[in-house]
Structure formats: structure tokens, C-alpha cells
mmCIF file of C-alpha atoms in Angstrom:
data_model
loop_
_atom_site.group_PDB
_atom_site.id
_atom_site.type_symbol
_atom_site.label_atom_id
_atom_site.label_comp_id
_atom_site.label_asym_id
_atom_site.label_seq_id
_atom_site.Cartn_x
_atom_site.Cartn_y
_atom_site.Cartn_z
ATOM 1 C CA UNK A 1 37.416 -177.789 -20.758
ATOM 2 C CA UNK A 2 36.328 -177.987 -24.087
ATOM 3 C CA UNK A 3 32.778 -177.553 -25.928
ATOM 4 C CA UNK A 4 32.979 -181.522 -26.161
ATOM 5 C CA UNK A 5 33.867 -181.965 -22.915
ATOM 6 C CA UNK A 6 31.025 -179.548 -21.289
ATOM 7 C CA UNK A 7 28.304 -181.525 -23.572
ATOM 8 C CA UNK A 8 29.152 -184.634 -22.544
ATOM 9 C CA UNK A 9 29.468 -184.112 -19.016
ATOM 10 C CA UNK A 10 25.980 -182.508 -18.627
ATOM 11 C CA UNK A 11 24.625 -185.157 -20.711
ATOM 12 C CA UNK A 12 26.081 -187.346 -18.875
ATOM 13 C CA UNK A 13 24.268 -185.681 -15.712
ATOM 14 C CA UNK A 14 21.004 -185.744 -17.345
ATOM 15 C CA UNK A 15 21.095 -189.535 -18.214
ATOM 16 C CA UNK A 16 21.241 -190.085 -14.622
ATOM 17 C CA UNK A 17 19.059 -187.729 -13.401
ATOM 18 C CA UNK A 18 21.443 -186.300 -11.348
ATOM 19 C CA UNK A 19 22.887 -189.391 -9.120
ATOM 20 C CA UNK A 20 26.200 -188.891 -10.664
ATOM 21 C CA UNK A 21 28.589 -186.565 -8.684
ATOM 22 C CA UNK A 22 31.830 -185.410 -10.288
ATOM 23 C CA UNK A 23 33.527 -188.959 -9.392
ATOM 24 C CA UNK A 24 31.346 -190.699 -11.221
ATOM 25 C CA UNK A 25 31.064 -188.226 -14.309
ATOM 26 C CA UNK A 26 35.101 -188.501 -14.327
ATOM 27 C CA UNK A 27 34.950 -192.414 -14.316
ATOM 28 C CA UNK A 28 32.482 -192.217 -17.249
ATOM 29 C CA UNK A 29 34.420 -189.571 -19.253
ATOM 30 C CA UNK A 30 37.933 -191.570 -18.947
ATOM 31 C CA UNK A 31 36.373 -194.822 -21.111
ATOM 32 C CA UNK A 32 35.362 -192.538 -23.744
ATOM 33 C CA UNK A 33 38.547 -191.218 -24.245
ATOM 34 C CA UNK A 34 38.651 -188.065 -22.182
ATOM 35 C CA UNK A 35 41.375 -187.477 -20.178
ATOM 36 C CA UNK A 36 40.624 -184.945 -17.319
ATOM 37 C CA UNK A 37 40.925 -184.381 -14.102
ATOM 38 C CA UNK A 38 38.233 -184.560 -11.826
ATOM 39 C CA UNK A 39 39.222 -181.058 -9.925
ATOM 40 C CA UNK A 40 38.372 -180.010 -13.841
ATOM 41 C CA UNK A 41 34.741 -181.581 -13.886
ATOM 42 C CA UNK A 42 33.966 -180.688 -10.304
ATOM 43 C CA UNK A 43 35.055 -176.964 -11.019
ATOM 44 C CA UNK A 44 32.896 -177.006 -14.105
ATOM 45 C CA UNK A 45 29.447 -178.624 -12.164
ATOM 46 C CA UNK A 46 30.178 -176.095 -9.619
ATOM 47 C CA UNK A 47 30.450 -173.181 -12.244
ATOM 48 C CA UNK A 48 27.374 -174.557 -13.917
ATOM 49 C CA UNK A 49 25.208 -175.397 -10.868
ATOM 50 C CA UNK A 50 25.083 -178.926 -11.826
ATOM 51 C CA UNK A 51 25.761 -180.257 -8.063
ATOM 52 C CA UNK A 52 24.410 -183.572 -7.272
ATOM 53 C CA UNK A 53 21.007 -184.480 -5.635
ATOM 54 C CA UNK A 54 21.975 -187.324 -3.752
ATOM 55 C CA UNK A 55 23.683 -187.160 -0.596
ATOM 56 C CA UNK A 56 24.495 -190.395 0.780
ATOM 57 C CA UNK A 57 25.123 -190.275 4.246
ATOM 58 C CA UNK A 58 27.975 -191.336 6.522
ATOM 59 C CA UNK A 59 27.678 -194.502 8.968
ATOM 60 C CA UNK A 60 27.898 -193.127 12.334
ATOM 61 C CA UNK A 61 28.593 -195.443 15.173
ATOM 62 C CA UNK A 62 27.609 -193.413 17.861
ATOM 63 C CA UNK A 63 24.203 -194.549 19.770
ATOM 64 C CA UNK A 64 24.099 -192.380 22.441
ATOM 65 C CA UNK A 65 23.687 -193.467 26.152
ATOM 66 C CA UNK A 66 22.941 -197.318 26.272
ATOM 67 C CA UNK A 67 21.798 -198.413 29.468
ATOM 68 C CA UNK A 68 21.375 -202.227 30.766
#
């Protein structure tokens, strides 16, 4: 990853005040002419501690014991 690449990606992160995960951060990148892979930005956020803050969480259909 180059110099250009690093900047924009954490820039990237701070513009969003850290909602973006490496997904998104690869999505953004491949408009602007970037071509990487996102094992390549999520190696890099993990390298630089750079981990998103939001954790959306899974639908789980599981209620338990329903009685009637």
C-alpha cells in the first residue's frame, strides 16, 4: 500500500468518524481510482488500529420459550 493509499484511507476514516469498516473504505477508494483489494485495506486498519466503532448486530430469530 502506498503513502497515497494509507492517507486516503485514514482520511477517509476520519470523515466518517469511524462508521466506515474496510468494505466501505474499499467501495470509496475504487471511484477514486484506486484499485485494491479489500484483504489490503483491512490488513492495513488492522496494522494501524483503525478498526471500526460500529458494530451492527445480527437479526436473531430466536425468542426463547413462547407459551399460549
Amino acid at each position: 500500500m502506498s503513502n497515497s493509499d494509507i492517507d486516503k484511507t485514514t482520511r477517509l476514516k476520519k470523515e466518517n468518524e469511524g462508521r466506515y469498516g474496510y468494505k466501505r473504505i474499499t467501495f470509496e477508494l475504487k471511484p477514486s481510482g484506486y484499485t485494491i483489494n479489500h484483504k489490503t485495506v483491512l490488513k492495513f486498519m488492522i496494522e494501524c488500529n483503525i478498526g471500526s466503532l460500529v458494530m451492527i448486530s445480527r437479526y436473531k430469530s430466536y425468542k426463547g420459550e413462547v407459551r399460549k
